[in-house]
XYZ file of C-alpha atoms in Angstrom:
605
model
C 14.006 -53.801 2.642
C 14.956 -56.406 5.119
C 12.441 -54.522 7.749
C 9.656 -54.635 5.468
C 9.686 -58.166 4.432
C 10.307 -59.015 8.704
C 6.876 -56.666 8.802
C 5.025 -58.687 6.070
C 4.487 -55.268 3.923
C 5.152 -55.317 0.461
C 4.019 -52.433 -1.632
C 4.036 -53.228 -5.867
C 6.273 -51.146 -7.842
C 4.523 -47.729 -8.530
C 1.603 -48.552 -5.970
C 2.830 -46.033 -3.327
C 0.043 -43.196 -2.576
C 0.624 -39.903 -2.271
C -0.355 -38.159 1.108
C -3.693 -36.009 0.547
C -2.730 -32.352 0.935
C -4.897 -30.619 4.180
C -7.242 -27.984 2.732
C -7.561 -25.264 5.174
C -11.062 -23.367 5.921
C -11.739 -21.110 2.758
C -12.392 -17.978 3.903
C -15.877 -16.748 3.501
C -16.870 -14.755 -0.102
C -17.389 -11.549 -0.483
C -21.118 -9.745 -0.857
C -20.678 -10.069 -4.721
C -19.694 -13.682 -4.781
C -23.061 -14.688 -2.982
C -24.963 -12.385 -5.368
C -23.474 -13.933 -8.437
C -24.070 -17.268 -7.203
C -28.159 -16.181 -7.002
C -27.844 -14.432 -10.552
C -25.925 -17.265 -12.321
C -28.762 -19.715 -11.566
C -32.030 -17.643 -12.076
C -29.986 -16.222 -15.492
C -28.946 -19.930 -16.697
C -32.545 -20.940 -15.969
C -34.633 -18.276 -17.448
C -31.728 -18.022 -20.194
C -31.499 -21.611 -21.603
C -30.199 -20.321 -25.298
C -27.227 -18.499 -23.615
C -23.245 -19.311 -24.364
C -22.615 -20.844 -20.929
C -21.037 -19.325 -18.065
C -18.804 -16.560 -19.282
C -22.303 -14.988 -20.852
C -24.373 -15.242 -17.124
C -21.124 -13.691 -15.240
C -20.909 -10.784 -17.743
C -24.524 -10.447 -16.947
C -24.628 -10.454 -13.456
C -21.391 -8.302 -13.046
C -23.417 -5.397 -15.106
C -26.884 -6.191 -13.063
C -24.174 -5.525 -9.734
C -23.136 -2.340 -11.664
C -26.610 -0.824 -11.880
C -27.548 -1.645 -8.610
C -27.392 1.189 -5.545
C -26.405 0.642 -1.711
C -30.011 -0.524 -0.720
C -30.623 -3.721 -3.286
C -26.710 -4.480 -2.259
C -27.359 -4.262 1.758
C -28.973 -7.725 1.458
C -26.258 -9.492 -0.108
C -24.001 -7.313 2.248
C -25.478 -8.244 5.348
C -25.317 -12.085 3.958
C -21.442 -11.983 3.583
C -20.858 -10.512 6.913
C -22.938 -12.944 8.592
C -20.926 -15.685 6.853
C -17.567 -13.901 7.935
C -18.685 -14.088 11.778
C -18.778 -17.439 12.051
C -16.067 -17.881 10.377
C -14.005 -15.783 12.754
C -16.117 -17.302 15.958
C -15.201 -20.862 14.223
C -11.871 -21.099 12.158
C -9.119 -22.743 14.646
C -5.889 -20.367 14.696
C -3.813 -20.345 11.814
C -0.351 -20.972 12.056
C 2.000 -19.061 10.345
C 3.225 -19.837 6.681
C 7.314 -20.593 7.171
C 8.831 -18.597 4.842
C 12.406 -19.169 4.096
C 13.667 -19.384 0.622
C 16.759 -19.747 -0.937
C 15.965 -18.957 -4.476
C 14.328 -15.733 -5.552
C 11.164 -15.849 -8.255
C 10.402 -12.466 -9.582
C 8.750 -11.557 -12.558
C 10.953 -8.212 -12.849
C 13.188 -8.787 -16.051
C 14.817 -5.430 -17.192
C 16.724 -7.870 -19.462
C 13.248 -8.046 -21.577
C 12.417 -4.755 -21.509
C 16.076 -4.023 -23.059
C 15.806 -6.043 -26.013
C 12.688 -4.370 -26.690
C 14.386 -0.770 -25.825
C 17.126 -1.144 -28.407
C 14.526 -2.091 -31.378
C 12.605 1.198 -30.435
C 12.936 4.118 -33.534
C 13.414 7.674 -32.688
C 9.979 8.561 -32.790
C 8.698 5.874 -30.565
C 11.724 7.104 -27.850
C 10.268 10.845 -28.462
C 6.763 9.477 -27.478
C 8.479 7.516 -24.505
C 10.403 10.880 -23.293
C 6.483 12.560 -23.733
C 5.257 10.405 -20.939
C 8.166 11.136 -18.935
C 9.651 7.640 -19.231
C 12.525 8.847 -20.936
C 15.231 7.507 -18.273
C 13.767 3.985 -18.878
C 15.287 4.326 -22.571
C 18.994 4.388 -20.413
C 18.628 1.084 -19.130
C 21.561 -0.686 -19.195
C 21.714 -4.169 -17.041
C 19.991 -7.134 -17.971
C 20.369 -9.226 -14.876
C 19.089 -9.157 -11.417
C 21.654 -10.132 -8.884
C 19.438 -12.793 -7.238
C 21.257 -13.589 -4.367
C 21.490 -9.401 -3.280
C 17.917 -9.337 -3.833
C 16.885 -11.965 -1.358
C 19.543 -10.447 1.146
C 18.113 -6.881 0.730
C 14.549 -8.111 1.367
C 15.116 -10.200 4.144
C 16.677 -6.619 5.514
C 13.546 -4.577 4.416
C 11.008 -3.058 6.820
C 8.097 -2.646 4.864
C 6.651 -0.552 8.126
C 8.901 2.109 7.969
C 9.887 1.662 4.384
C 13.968 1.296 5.082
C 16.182 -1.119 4.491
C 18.458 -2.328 7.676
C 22.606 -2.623 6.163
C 25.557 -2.143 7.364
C 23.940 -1.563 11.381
C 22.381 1.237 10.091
C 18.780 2.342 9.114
C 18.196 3.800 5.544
C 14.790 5.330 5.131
C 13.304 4.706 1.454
C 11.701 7.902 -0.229
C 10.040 8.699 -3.951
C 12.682 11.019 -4.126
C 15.378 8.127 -4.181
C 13.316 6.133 -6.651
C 13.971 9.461 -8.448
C 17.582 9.765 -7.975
C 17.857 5.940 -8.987
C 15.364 5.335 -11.591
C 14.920 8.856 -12.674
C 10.902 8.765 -12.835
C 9.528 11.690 -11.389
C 9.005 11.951 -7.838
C 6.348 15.076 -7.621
C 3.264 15.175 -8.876
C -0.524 13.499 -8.375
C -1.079 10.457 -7.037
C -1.235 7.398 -9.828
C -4.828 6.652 -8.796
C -7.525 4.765 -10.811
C -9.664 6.630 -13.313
C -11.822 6.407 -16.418
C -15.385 4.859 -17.583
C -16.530 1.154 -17.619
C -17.184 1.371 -20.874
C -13.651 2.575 -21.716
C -12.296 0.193 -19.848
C -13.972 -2.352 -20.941
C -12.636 -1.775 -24.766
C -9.326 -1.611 -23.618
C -9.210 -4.745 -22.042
C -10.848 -6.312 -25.204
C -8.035 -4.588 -27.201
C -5.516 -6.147 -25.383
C -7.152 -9.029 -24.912
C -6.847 -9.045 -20.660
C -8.237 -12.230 -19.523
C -8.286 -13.140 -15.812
C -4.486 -14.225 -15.966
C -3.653 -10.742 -17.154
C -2.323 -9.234 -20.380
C -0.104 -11.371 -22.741
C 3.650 -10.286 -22.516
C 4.241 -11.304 -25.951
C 0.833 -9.382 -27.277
C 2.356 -6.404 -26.492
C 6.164 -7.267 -27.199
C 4.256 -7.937 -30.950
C 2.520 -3.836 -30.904
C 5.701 -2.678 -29.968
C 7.351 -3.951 -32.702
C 5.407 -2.041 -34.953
C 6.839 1.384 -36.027
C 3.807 3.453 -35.353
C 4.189 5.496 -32.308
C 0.815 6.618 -31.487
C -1.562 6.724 -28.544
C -1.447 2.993 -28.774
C 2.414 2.362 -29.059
C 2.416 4.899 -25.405
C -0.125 2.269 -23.834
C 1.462 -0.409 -24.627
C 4.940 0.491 -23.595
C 3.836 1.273 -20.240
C 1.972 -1.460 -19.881
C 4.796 -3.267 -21.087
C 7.414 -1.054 -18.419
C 4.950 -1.612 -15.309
C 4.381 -5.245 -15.810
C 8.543 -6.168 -16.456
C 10.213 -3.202 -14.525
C 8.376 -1.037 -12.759
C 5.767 -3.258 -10.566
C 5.447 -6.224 -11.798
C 3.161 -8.621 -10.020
C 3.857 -12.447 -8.989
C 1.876 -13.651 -12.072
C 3.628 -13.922 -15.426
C 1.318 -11.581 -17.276
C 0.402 -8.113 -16.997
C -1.769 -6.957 -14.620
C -5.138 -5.326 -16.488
C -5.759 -3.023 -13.266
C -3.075 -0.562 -15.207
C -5.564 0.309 -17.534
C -7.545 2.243 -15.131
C -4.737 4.873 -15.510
C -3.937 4.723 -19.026
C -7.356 6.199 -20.202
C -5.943 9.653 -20.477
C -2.713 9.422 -21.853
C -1.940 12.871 -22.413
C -1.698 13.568 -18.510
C 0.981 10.474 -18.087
C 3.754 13.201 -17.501
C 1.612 14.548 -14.485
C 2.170 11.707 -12.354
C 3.959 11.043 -9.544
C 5.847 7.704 -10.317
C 8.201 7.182 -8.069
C 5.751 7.359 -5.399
C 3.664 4.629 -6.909
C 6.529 2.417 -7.535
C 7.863 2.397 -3.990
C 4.255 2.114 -2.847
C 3.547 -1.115 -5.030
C 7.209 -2.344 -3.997
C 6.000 -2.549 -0.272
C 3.066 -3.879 -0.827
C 3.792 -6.817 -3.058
C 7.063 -7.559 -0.329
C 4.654 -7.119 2.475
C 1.965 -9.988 0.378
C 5.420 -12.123 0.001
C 6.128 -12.085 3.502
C 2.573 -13.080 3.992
C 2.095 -16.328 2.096
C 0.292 -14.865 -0.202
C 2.355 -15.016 -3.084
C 5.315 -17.200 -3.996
C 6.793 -14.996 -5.985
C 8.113 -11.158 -5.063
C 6.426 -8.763 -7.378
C 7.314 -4.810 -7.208
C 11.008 -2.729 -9.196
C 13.587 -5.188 -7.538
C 16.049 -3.888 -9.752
C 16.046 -0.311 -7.819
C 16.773 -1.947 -4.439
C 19.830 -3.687 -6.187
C 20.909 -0.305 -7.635
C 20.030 1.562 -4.585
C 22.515 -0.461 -2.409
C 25.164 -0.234 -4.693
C 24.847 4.042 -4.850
C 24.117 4.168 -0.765
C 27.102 1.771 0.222
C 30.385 1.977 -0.737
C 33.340 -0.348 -1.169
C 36.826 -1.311 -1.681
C 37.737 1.624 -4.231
C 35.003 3.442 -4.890
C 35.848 6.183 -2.825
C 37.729 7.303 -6.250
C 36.661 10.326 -7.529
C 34.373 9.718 -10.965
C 32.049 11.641 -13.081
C 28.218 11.681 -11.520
C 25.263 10.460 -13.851
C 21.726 11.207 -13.338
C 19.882 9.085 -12.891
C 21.943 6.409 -11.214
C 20.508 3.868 -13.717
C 22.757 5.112 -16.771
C 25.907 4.231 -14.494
C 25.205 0.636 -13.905
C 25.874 -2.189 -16.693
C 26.897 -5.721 -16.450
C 30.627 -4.460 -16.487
C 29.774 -1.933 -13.418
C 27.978 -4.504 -11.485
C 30.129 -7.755 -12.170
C 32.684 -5.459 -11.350
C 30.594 -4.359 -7.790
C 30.075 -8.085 -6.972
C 33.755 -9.244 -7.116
C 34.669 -6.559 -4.700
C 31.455 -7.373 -2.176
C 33.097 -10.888 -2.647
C 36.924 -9.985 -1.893
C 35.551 -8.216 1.681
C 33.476 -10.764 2.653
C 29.633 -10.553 1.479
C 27.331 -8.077 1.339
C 27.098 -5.504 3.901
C 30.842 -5.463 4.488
C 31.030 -1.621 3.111
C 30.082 1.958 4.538
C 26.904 3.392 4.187
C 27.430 7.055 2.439
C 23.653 8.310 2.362
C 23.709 11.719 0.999
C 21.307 14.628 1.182
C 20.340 14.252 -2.611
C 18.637 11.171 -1.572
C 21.031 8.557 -1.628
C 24.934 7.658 -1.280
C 27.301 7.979 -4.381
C 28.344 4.438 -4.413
C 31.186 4.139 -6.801
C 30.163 7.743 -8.824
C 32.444 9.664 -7.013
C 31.803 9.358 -3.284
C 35.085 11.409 -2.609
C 34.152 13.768 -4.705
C 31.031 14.886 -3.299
C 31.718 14.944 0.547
C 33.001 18.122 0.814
C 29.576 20.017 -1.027
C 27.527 17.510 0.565
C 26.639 16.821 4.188
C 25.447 13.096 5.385
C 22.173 11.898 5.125
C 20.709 11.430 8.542
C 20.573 7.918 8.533
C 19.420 5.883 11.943
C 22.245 3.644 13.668
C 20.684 0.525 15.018
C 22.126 0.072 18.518
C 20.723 3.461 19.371
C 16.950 3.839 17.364
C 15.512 2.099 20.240
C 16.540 4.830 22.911
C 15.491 7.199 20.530
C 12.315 6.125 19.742
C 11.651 5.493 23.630
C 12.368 9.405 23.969
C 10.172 10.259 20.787
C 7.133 8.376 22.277
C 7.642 9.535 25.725
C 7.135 13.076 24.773
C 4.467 12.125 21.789
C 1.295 12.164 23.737
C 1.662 15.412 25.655
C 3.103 17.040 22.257
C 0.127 16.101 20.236
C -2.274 16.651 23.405
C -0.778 20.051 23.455
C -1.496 20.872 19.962
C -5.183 19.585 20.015
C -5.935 21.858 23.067
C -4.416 24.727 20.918
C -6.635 23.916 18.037
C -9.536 23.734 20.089
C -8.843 26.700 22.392
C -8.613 28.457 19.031
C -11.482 27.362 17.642
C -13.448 27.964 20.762
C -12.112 31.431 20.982
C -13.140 32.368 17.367
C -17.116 31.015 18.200
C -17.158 32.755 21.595
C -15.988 35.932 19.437
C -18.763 35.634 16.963
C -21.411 35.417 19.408
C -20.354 38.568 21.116
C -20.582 40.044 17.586
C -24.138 39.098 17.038
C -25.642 39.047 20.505
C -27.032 42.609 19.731
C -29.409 41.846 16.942
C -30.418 38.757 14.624
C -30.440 37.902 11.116
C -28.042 35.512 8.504
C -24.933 34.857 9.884
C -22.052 32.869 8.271
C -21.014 29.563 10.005
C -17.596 30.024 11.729
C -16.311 27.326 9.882
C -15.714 29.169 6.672
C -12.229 29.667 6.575
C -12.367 25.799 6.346
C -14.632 25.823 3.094
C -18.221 26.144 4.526
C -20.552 28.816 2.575
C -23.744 28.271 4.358
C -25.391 31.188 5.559
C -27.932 30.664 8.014
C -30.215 32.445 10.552
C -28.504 33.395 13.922
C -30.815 31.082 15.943
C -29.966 28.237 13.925
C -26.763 28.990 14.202
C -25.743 26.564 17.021
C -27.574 23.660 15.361
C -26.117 24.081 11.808
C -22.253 24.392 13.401
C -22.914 21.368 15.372
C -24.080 19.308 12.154
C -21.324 21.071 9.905
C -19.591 18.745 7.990
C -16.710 21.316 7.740
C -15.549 20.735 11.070
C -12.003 21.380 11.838
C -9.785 18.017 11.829
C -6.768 18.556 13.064
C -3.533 15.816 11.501
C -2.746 13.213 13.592
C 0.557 13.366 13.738
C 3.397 14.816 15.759
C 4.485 18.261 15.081
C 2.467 18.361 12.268
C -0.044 21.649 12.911
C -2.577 21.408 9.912
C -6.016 21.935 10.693
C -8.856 21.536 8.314
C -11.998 19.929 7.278
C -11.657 16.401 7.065
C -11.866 16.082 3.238
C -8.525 17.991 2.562
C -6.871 16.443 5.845
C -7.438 13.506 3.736
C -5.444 15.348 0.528
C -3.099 16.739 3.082
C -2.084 13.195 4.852
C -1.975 11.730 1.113
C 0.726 14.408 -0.022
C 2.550 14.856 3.006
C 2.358 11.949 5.292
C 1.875 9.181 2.720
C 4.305 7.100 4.333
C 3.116 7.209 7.773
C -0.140 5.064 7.701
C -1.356 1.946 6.040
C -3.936 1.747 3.068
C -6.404 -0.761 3.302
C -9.623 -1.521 1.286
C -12.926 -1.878 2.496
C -14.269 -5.547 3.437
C -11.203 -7.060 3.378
C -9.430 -8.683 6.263
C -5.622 -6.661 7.203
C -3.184 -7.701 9.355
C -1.731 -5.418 11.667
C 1.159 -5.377 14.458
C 1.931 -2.657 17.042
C 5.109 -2.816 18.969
C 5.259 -2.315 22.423
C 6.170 1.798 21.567
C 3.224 2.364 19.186
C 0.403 3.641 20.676
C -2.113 4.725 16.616
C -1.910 3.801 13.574
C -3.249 5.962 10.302
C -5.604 3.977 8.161
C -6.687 5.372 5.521
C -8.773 3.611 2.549
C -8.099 3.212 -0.664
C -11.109 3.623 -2.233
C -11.959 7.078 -0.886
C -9.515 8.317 1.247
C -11.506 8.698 4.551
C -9.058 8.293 7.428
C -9.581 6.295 10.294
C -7.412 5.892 13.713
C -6.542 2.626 15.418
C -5.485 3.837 18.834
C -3.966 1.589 21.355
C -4.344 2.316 25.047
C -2.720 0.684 28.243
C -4.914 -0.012 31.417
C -3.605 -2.125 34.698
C -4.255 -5.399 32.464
C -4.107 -4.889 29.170
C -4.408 -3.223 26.023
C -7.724 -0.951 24.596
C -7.836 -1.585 21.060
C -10.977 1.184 19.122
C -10.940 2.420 15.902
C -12.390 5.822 15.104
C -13.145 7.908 11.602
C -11.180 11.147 11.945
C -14.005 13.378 10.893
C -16.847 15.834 12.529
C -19.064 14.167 15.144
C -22.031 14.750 12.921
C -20.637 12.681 10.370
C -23.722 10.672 8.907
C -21.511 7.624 7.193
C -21.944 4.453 8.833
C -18.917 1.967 8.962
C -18.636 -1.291 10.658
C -15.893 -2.697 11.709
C -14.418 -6.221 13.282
C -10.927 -6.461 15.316
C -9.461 -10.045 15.919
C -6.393 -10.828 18.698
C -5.557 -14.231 18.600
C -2.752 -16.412 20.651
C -2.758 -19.687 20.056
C -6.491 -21.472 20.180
C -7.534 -18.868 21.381
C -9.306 -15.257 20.253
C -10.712 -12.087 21.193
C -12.674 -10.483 18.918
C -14.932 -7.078 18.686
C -17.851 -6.014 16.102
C -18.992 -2.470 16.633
C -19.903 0.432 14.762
C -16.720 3.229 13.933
C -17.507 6.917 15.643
C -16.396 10.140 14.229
C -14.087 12.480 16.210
C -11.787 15.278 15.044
C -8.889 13.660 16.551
C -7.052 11.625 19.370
C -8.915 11.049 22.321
C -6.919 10.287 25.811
C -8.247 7.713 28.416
C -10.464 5.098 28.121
C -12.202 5.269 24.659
C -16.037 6.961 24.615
C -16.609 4.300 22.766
C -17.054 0.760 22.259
C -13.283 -0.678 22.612
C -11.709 -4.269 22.866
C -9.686 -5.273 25.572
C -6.404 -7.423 25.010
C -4.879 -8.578 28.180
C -0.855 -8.529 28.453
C -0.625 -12.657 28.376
C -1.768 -12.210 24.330
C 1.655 -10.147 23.237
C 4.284 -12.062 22.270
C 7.836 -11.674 24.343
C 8.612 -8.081 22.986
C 5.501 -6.875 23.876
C 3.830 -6.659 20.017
C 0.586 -6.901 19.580
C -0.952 -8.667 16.414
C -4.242 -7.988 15.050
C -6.391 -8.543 12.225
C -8.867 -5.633 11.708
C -11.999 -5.298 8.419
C -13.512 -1.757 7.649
C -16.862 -2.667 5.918
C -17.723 -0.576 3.248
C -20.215 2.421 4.421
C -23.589 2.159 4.870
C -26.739 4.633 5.604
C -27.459 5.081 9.217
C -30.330 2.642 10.211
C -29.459 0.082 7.064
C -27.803 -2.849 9.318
């Protein structure tokens, strides 16, 4: 005070002003944003005895619904326009600190137990229908906040593992299984079902823009009946408390898409889509894009306790199934005192198992002797490994693409041999990959060289499936689903390569095309080109934009996404941006953010 009156400042009581919070750049709006700007004001002008702005947005979103590729391209072209300046403007974004010592999470099995234990035996009857039925074992109420932040600063959403105990645990559907006891096999949980069907469920549940009331459906629950409408609520109910809950408080109405059917519930592969929707909202956390962690928190807690043992729970004790049933407060106040008697988490052994997981304190002891260890990956030594690995990828997978083509070639220098004494329909020699046509021998050439049949082989090492590109898409989704990144068209992704990495497996959301990100190292830098994995004669047209920045400043590349079958070696064929060395950071990653546009007809942009 003495200071201030020496300075001649006095400030009244209460007079102090806040600082003004720095806006950043917005970042640019999407094609439908700038046509519902357009629509709004012709529809509020030529509509003057309308309710407002709720009634114009309704209209315009089902004038976007009716309208095809060609009255969209304008609108299109508009928003991408808008997003290159943006990227040839915007000054380099520093990155959000992140550190936080208290955990917000909207995952609250305690909730979904109180409304569990008012549930009559019909209602659990319907539950066990859906294949819910291990939810009804729930037992805990609390989240152990202060494992949960320790297991997710120790989670690699890349390789989908968590990093305890100097070892690495890989995280599978099969352990969500184990844990959880949803079903691990199965289709994908994708979205499905009319507009129109949609649309009456989200007036039936009254989903607003914030989501689906939590007490709405705690209210239908309570009701006795247990009909289609009891099973749609409790999983709403299950997937916005338990199973992936988002950051906001309500449920999220995009679970409706897959709650139109509800007799093929069973069919589904949950624990898939629950470890899937766990990495992705920890991956948005780490981003600054949420301040709270959505996704089933409660099975990382549980799946520490089962893969790491401590103090006495190498005791032999009965095994349940799932591990769920085996884990109350008594078990886990129990488990904390002991993680607090040797010293904090992470103290214990892993015990991984082949079942999925370790035993944790079910009887360890007595399963070692049926059981042999789970291969899990020791720290100190994954980086030799995966120097090895890498070393031998490229002429492993080269070696396989020369056998697929050598075969392929074979099988078309065969067929000409066969026909090269007469004329007439011949089948295309794609047919063992799905391809009927039957066409005239001297349009034979032409037809196989435009055949969207093509053989594709998979990307990855070791893997020898070869087909057209439509089921390599099917066959990376069921077999490889954790070995690329899903991304959705016309939206920006972030995307790091370590020094080791040399591809990366996109594939979209949407449709399941697969593209390639391939990384290649010249005297100076760094080739960065993405490619559709797909026959050359492939008539979609995709756009795409790749952005390195260090510091102020960027490198950036707009070009147009080629077909091929596979991996390519040297420099690209294609269109490819160069990163020199100086923009990787000190371990030699390399950060980009890529955007797939949605496709287009050839000759459109």
């Amino acid at each position: 005070m003495g200071k201030r009156k020496d300075q001649g400042i006095s400030e009244p009581e209460g007079s102090r002003k806040k600082k003004k919070k720095q806006v950043a750049t917005p970042r640019p709006a999407c094609s439908w944003v700038h046509f519902s700007c357009d629509f709004i004001k012709e529809y509020s002008a030529t509509h003057p005895e309308s309710s407002g702005l709720k009634a114009a947005t309704k209209a315009a979103s089902d004038a976007w619904k009716l309208m095809g590729p060609e009255e969209k391209a304008k609108y299109t072209t508009r928003a991408r326009e808008v997003w290159d300046k943006y990227l040839s403007s915007a000054p380099a974004r520093a990155p959000k600190p992140r550190r936080q010592t208290k955990l917000v999470t909207r995952c609250s099995p305690g909730r979904l137990l109180n409304v569990l234990q008012r549930l009559t035996p019909d209602q659990k009857e319907a539950v066990k229908s859906m294949g819910f039925g291990s939810i009804l074992g729930l037992r805990c109420r609390t989240l152990r906040r202060s494992l949960c932040l320790w297991l997710l600063e120790r989670f690699n959403t890349v390789r989908r593992s968590l990093e305890i105990c100097g070892e690495r645990i890989p995280l599978t559907p099969r352990d969500v299984e184990l844990v959880m006891g949803l079903p691990a096999s199965g289709k994908d949980v994708v979205n499905s079902g009319s507009d129109e069907l949609i649309l009456q469920l989200r007036k039936r549940y009254n989903a607003t823009n914030r989501g689906i009331s939590v007490r709405l459906l705690e209210e239908r629950l309570a009701a006795p009946e247990a009909g289609e409408d009891f099973k749609r609520s409790f999983v709403l109910y299950v997937m916005g408390t338990l199973v992936c809950p988002t950051a906001r408080l309500d449920v999220s109405p995009s679970f409706l898409h897959f709650l139109t059917n509800m007799d093929v519930l069973h069919q589904y592969n949950w624990g898939k889509f629950l470890l899937d929707r766990l990495v992705r909202e920890i991956s948005r956390f780490r981003q600054g894009k949420q301040r709270a962690v959505g996704g089933c928190l409660l099975f990382l807690q549980l799946f520490y306790y089962e893969s790491v043992a401590v103090g006495a729970a190498y005791e032999s004790a009965p095994v349940a199934f799932p591990c769920l049933f085996s884990w109350g407060e008594e078990e886990i106040s129990e488990r904390e005192k002991q993680e607090k008697e040797l010293g904090g988490y992470g103290s214990g052994e892993v015990v991984c198992m082949d079942r999925g997981l370790g035993m944790g304190s079910l009887g360890y002891k007595a399963q070692t002797d049926s059981m042999p260890l789970r291969a899990v990956e020791p720290m100190q030594e994954v980086s030799h490994a995966q120097d090895m690995e890498d070393q031998e990828y490229e002429d492993t997978f080269t070696e396989q693409e020369h056998a697929h083509t050598d075969s392929i070639e074979g099988n078309v220098v065969c067929a000409e041999i066969e026909v090269v004494a007469g004329s007439g329909p011949v089948p295309c020699r794609n047919i063992k990959y799905g391809c009927t046509e039957i066409v005239d021998y001297s349009k034979k050439r032409d037809h196989e060289e435009a055949c969207p049949y093509a053989p594709c082989p998979c990307p990855l090492q070791n893997c020898k499936f070869v087909d057209s590109s439509k089921q390599l898409s099917s066959h990376f989704s069921s077999k490889h689903w954790d070995s690329g990144r899903h991304f959705q068209y016309d939206c920006p992704l972030p995307i790091s390569l370590s020094k080791k990495e040399t591809f990366l497996v996109l594939q979209a959301e949407k449709d399941g095309i697969l593209f390639l990100l391939s990384k290649g190292t010249q005297s100076i830098g760094h080739t960065i080109v993405i490619t559709c994995i797909g026959p050359r004669s492939s008539k979609e047209c995709y756009l795409y934009d790749v952005v390195s920045e260090k510091g102020s400043s960027s490198l950036r590349l707009k070009s147009s996404v080629h077909s091929f079958p596979g991996r390519f070696q040297g420099l690209p064929p294609v269109d490819f941006l160069l990163v020199p060395f100086a923009h990787l950071d000190s371990s030699g990653q390399l950060d980009l953010e890529i955007c797939i546009w949605s496709p287009t007809e050839p000759g459109s942009e």
